[in-house]
Amino acid sequence: MKFSLILIFLFSINLSAQNSFTISGKVTTEGLPMPYANVYLKGTDKGAVTDENGNYIIKNIPEGNYTVVASFTGFKAQAKTVTVNTNININFNLEETETLDEVVISGTLKPVSRLESPVPVEVYTTTFLKQNPTPSIFEALQNVNGVRPQINCNVCNTGDIHINGLEGPYTLVLIDGMPIVSGLSTVYGLSGIPNALIEQIEIVKGPASSLYGSEAVGGLINIITKLPENTSKFAADGFITSWGEANIDLGFKAALGSKTDVLTGVNYFNYSNPIDNNHDNFTDVTLQDRVSVFQKWSFKRAENRQFSVAGRYFYEDRWGGEMQWTPEYRGGDDIYGESIYTSRFEVIGNYQLPFKEKVNFQFSYSDHDQNSVYGNTPYLAQQRIGFGQFIWDKSVNNHDLLFGTAVRYNYYNDNTTATETADEVAIPSLFIQDEIALNSKHHVLLGARYDYDKRHGNIFTPRLAYRFKPTEEDIIRINAGTGFRVVNLFTEEHAALTGARDVIIEEELKPEESYNVNINYLKKIYTTNGMMFTLDASAWYTYFTNQIVPDYETNLNQIIYDNLDGHAISQGVSLNLDAVFAQGIKANIGATYQDVSQHENGEKNRQLLTERFSGNWGVTYKHYPTNLTFDYTGSIYGSMLLPTLGELDPRSDASPIWSLQNIQVTYDGLKNMEFYGGVKNILNWTPEKNEPFLIARADDPFDEQVDFDNDGNVIPTPDNPYALTFDPSYVYAPNQGRRLFFGVRFNIN
């Protein structure tokens, strides 16, 4: 009996062994072994990591059909479908994903490999946006080195984008290469662009006025949307936070016949939960109800000629103020609130003319209507921007030429005393660009633009760029050029509209001009154990004349605007390091040191609200057997000077060093679906932690209890011991503390 049981037991072990198999093999790249690559069976928890010789083995696999996947961060994953009924051997050869070889257009106005572009262009894809999900592009750029979203008001939380320490109005924001986000929409237009429709974000640091005209003084941000034919049939992405925020992006495409594809996207964001954690009776974060609808049409034409038209409608209702504020108090002086209704639409198009030569007509139009009140001060404004340009792309021998002519129409009107009549102007332009390939290592780019503005006359902006590529792993770029900016004050300076300060314009403002040089070095490093590093270093120097600087200090009850009687300088260095490590780990770190200052009457003054140094980082770890991805992102900012209200003001005149950090976990083990969640601002940093208050005179927002002397200066009183007036401009960091978030993505290809 015992002998029979032993035989049965041995037979069952043998039967089990016969029904359990192994998959083994080798993973290589370009014929070389790839250590620490991940090999796993999709949809199961079985997998292995290759050894130092690139070999792997997966054991105890039941009989059946499987998809075997080999992957390594920085390389294209490879999948093979097999039937397992015996021990089998599968080898993989992975190809590197050339993260520097994206096609970019922002630097030269024509598609070119990022590696070959004479102008350094930074590219951020949807993978970057997913590392730290946000409801707007404005917040997403927080993790870009040298770029900082700046909140300009503690009450309504409007803001702009700083590049290399320069204020938001110096940054031109484009959608599909068209300059439709400017002026009024610089403050509000960076919200409501559905992330599901974004192909990539391109950032150029330094003047680009020779191609794009006014406003591209400090740099540009180009948001490129997807082509309908290259998108999923349906995509949805929504998340909620523990603060009560809700955001949803929807995208879907349809084919209308054989020659027309339509892409539609919708973004909806809502935050309706007033919170006052700093106990000043003002909302910490503005309340928002926002909807944006985007549609892009792409038409197939003979000889693959281009034709696409896109449009977007955006509506937002936002308010911030005293906690008891409701819409019936809007515009009154009983309860203080800042309420902004924004309605805008945009149209963008690109049509390649039916010529033998490559000639494109590009056009855009935007109409922005803003109905807002800041306490009892109304601000009603309309802005219309029309833009059209012809571009002729022509190659002759080793010359890659670009000729263009453009007209930009600007209309602006508001109810302020500074705008007695509507500002309406058409600015015609001519530009030319020649990229000369001296040989495979040396490229030179020459460019120039001529604009005529009837208010300011002739404006000429040249540009010179040089690219030296001594090896396939090294690139040196030198760019120099000029920039100019025509100013509309009230569309850019929120401080001019809020608080109790009077706005003083001392003279007719002249357009600002700049001279810039930028040196960039890029290095790719490959190690013998399969790791990859990319080093990107830059140094820049920008000299400004006629810079317009708001003066908060000469008279504490005024904001005085005039052209600087001297010059301003922005200079600094930045460094980015991207690394791909073994076992599914990818990391990036960046740091910037900058000096932004104004020089007038022999004195050097550091620019307010501008950090000396900043840094950012991101670490991604993909654990393939469990289908989990872990992201840790963060940014750190150095001290910046703050706009206090006099010697008695108890608030610090400089901010501390501060940091925002986030963690996220994503699960993608289900077909067409991802779940993600995490914690934003894990350090719970908010600026009021070190200050007695943020908003000056929050208990008296209409200055009813403020006394003045005969010269208009505030008199200290028992009720106002610090001699302050109501002012919400003391802000440098978000007031929103730690919060949880959870989201779902769904995608059908």
Short mmCIF file of N, CA and C in Angstrom, two decimals, residues 566-621:
data_model
loop_
_atom_site.label_atom_id
_atom_site.label_comp_id
_atom_site.label_asym_id
_atom_site.label_seq_id
_atom_site.Cartn_x
_atom_site.Cartn_y
_atom_site.Cartn_z
N GLY A 566 17.84 103.29 -18.41
CA GLY A 566 19.06 102.50 -18.23
C GLY A 566 18.91 101.21 -19.00
N HIS A 567 19.30 100.12 -18.40
CA HIS A 567 19.17 98.83 -19.07
C HIS A 567 18.88 97.75 -18.05
N ALA A 568 18.49 96.60 -18.56
CA ALA A 568 18.24 95.43 -17.71
C ALA A 568 19.01 94.25 -18.28
N ILE A 569 19.36 93.33 -17.41
CA ILE A 569 20.15 92.17 -17.82
C ILE A 569 19.53 90.91 -17.23
N SER A 570 19.44 89.88 -18.06
CA SER A 570 19.10 88.53 -17.61
C SER A 570 20.23 87.61 -18.07
N GLN A 571 20.86 86.95 -17.11
CA GLN A 571 21.97 86.06 -17.45
C GLN A 571 21.94 84.85 -16.53
N GLY A 572 22.49 83.75 -17.00
CA GLY A 572 22.48 82.57 -16.16
C GLY A 572 22.98 81.34 -16.88
N VAL A 573 22.95 80.24 -16.17
CA VAL A 573 23.35 78.94 -16.71
C VAL A 573 22.31 77.91 -16.28
N SER A 574 22.15 76.87 -17.09
CA SER A 574 21.23 75.79 -16.74
C SER A 574 21.83 74.47 -17.16
N LEU A 575 21.40 73.42 -16.49
CA LEU A 575 21.92 72.08 -16.76
C LEU A 575 20.78 71.08 -16.62
N ASN A 576 20.63 70.22 -17.62
CA ASN A 576 19.67 69.11 -17.57
C ASN A 576 20.42 67.80 -17.74
N LEU A 577 20.06 66.80 -16.95
CA LEU A 577 20.64 65.48 -17.07
C LEU A 577 19.52 64.45 -17.07
N ASP A 578 19.39 63.73 -18.18
CA ASP A 578 18.44 62.63 -18.30
C ASP A 578 19.21 61.32 -18.25
N ALA A 579 18.69 60.34 -17.51
CA ALA A 579 19.39 59.07 -17.35
C ALA A 579 18.41 57.92 -17.47
N VAL A 580 18.84 56.87 -18.15
CA VAL A 580 18.09 55.63 -18.24
C VAL A 580 18.93 54.55 -17.57
N PHE A 581 18.42 54.02 -16.47
CA PHE A 581 19.15 53.02 -15.71
C PHE A 581 18.58 51.63 -16.00
N ALA A 582 19.14 50.66 -15.33
CA ALA A 582 18.68 49.28 -15.49
C ALA A 582 17.36 49.07 -14.75
N GLN A 583 16.69 48.00 -15.10
CA GLN A 583 15.50 47.52 -14.41
C GLN A 583 14.36 48.55 -14.41
N GLY A 584 14.16 49.22 -15.55
CA GLY A 584 12.98 50.06 -15.70
C GLY A 584 13.01 51.38 -14.98
N ILE A 585 14.17 51.92 -14.71
CA ILE A 585 14.29 53.20 -13.99
C ILE A 585 14.74 54.28 -14.95
N LYS A 586 14.03 55.39 -14.94
CA LYS A 586 14.39 56.55 -15.74
C LYS A 586 14.33 57.77 -14.85
N ALA A 587 15.31 58.66 -14.96
CA ALA A 587 15.37 59.83 -14.08
C ALA A 587 15.84 61.05 -14.85
N ASN A 588 15.43 62.21 -14.38
CA ASN A 588 15.92 63.47 -14.92
C ASN A 588 16.09 64.47 -13.79
N ILE A 589 17.07 65.32 -13.93
CA ILE A 589 17.30 66.37 -12.94
C ILE A 589 17.77 67.61 -13.69
N GLY A 590 17.31 68.76 -13.25
CA GLY A 590 17.69 70.01 -13.88
C GLY A 590 17.95 71.08 -12.85
N ALA A 591 18.81 72.03 -13.17
CA ALA A 591 19.11 73.14 -12.26
C ALA A 591 19.39 74.38 -13.08
N THR A 592 18.97 75.53 -12.56
CA THR A 592 19.19 76.81 -13.22
C THR A 592 19.66 77.84 -12.19
N TYR A 593 20.69 78.57 -12.54
CA TYR A 593 21.11 79.73 -11.74
C TYR A 593 21.00 80.96 -12.63
N GLN A 594 20.38 82.03 -12.11
CA GLN A 594 20.13 83.19 -12.95
C GLN A 594 20.26 84.48 -12.14
N ASP A 595 20.57 85.53 -12.85
CA ASP A 595 20.68 86.87 -12.28
C ASP A 595 19.89 87.80 -13.18
N VAL A 596 18.76 88.31 -12.69
CA VAL A 596 17.89 89.20 -13.46
C VAL A 596 17.83 90.53 -12.70
N SER A 597 18.25 91.59 -13.36
CA SER A 597 18.38 92.86 -12.64
C SER A 597 18.14 94.03 -13.57
N GLN A 598 17.83 95.20 -12.96
CA GLN A 598 17.70 96.46 -13.68
C GLN A 598 18.82 97.40 -13.23
N HIS A 599 19.35 98.15 -14.19
CA HIS A 599 20.45 99.07 -13.91
C HIS A 599 20.01 100.48 -14.30
N GLU A 600 19.91 101.35 -13.31
CA GLU A 600 19.42 102.71 -13.55
C GLU A 600 20.09 103.66 -12.58
N ASN A 601 20.55 104.80 -13.09
CA ASN A 601 21.20 105.83 -12.27
C ASN A 601 22.37 105.26 -11.46
N GLY A 602 23.11 104.37 -12.10
CA GLY A 602 24.29 103.81 -11.44
C GLY A 602 23.99 102.76 -10.40
N GLU A 603 22.73 102.36 -10.25
CA GLU A 603 22.37 101.36 -9.25
C GLU A 603 21.86 100.09 -9.93
N LYS A 604 22.15 98.96 -9.28
CA LYS A 604 21.67 97.67 -9.74
C LYS A 604 20.59 97.19 -8.79
N ASN A 605 19.41 96.89 -9.34
CA ASN A 605 18.29 96.41 -8.54
C ASN A 605 17.85 95.05 -9.03
N ARG A 606 17.80 94.12 -8.12
CA ARG A 606 17.36 92.77 -8.46
C ARG A 606 15.86 92.75 -8.73
N GLN A 607 15.43 92.01 -9.73
CA GLN A 607 14.02 91.96 -10.11
C GLN A 607 13.20 91.27 -9.03
N LEU A 608 12.03 91.85 -8.72
CA LEU A 608 11.12 91.24 -7.76
C LEU A 608 10.59 89.90 -8.27
N LEU A 609 10.22 89.04 -7.34
CA LEU A 609 9.55 87.77 -7.65
C LEU A 609 10.35 86.93 -8.65
N THR A 610 11.66 86.94 -8.51
CA THR A 610 12.53 86.17 -9.40
C THR A 610 13.56 85.44 -8.55
N GLU A 611 13.55 84.13 -8.63
CA GLU A 611 14.46 83.31 -7.83
C GLU A 611 15.87 83.33 -8.41
N ARG A 612 16.86 83.23 -7.52
CA ARG A 612 18.25 83.12 -7.97
C ARG A 612 18.51 81.75 -8.61
N PHE A 613 17.99 80.71 -7.99
CA PHE A 613 18.22 79.37 -8.51
C PHE A 613 16.93 78.57 -8.42
N SER A 614 16.86 77.57 -9.26
CA SER A 614 15.73 76.64 -9.22
C SER A 614 16.20 75.28 -9.68
N GLY A 615 15.46 74.27 -9.34
CA GLY A 615 15.79 72.91 -9.77
C GLY A 615 14.53 72.09 -9.91
N ASN A 616 14.62 71.03 -10.67
CA ASN A 616 13.49 70.12 -10.81
C ASN A 616 14.03 68.72 -11.03
N TRP A 617 13.19 67.73 -10.74
CA TRP A 617 13.61 66.35 -10.92
C TRP A 617 12.39 65.46 -11.14
N GLY A 618 12.65 64.31 -11.68
CA GLY A 618 11.62 63.30 -11.88
C GLY A 618 12.25 61.92 -11.95
N VAL A 619 11.64 60.97 -11.28
CA VAL A 619 12.12 59.59 -11.29
C VAL A 619 10.93 58.69 -11.61
N THR A 620 11.10 57.82 -12.60
CA THR A 620 10.05 56.88 -12.99
C THR A 620 10.61 55.46 -12.89
N TYR A 621 9.85 54.60 -12.22
CA TYR A 621 10.23 53.19 -12.12
C TYR A 621 9.06 52.34 -12.58
#
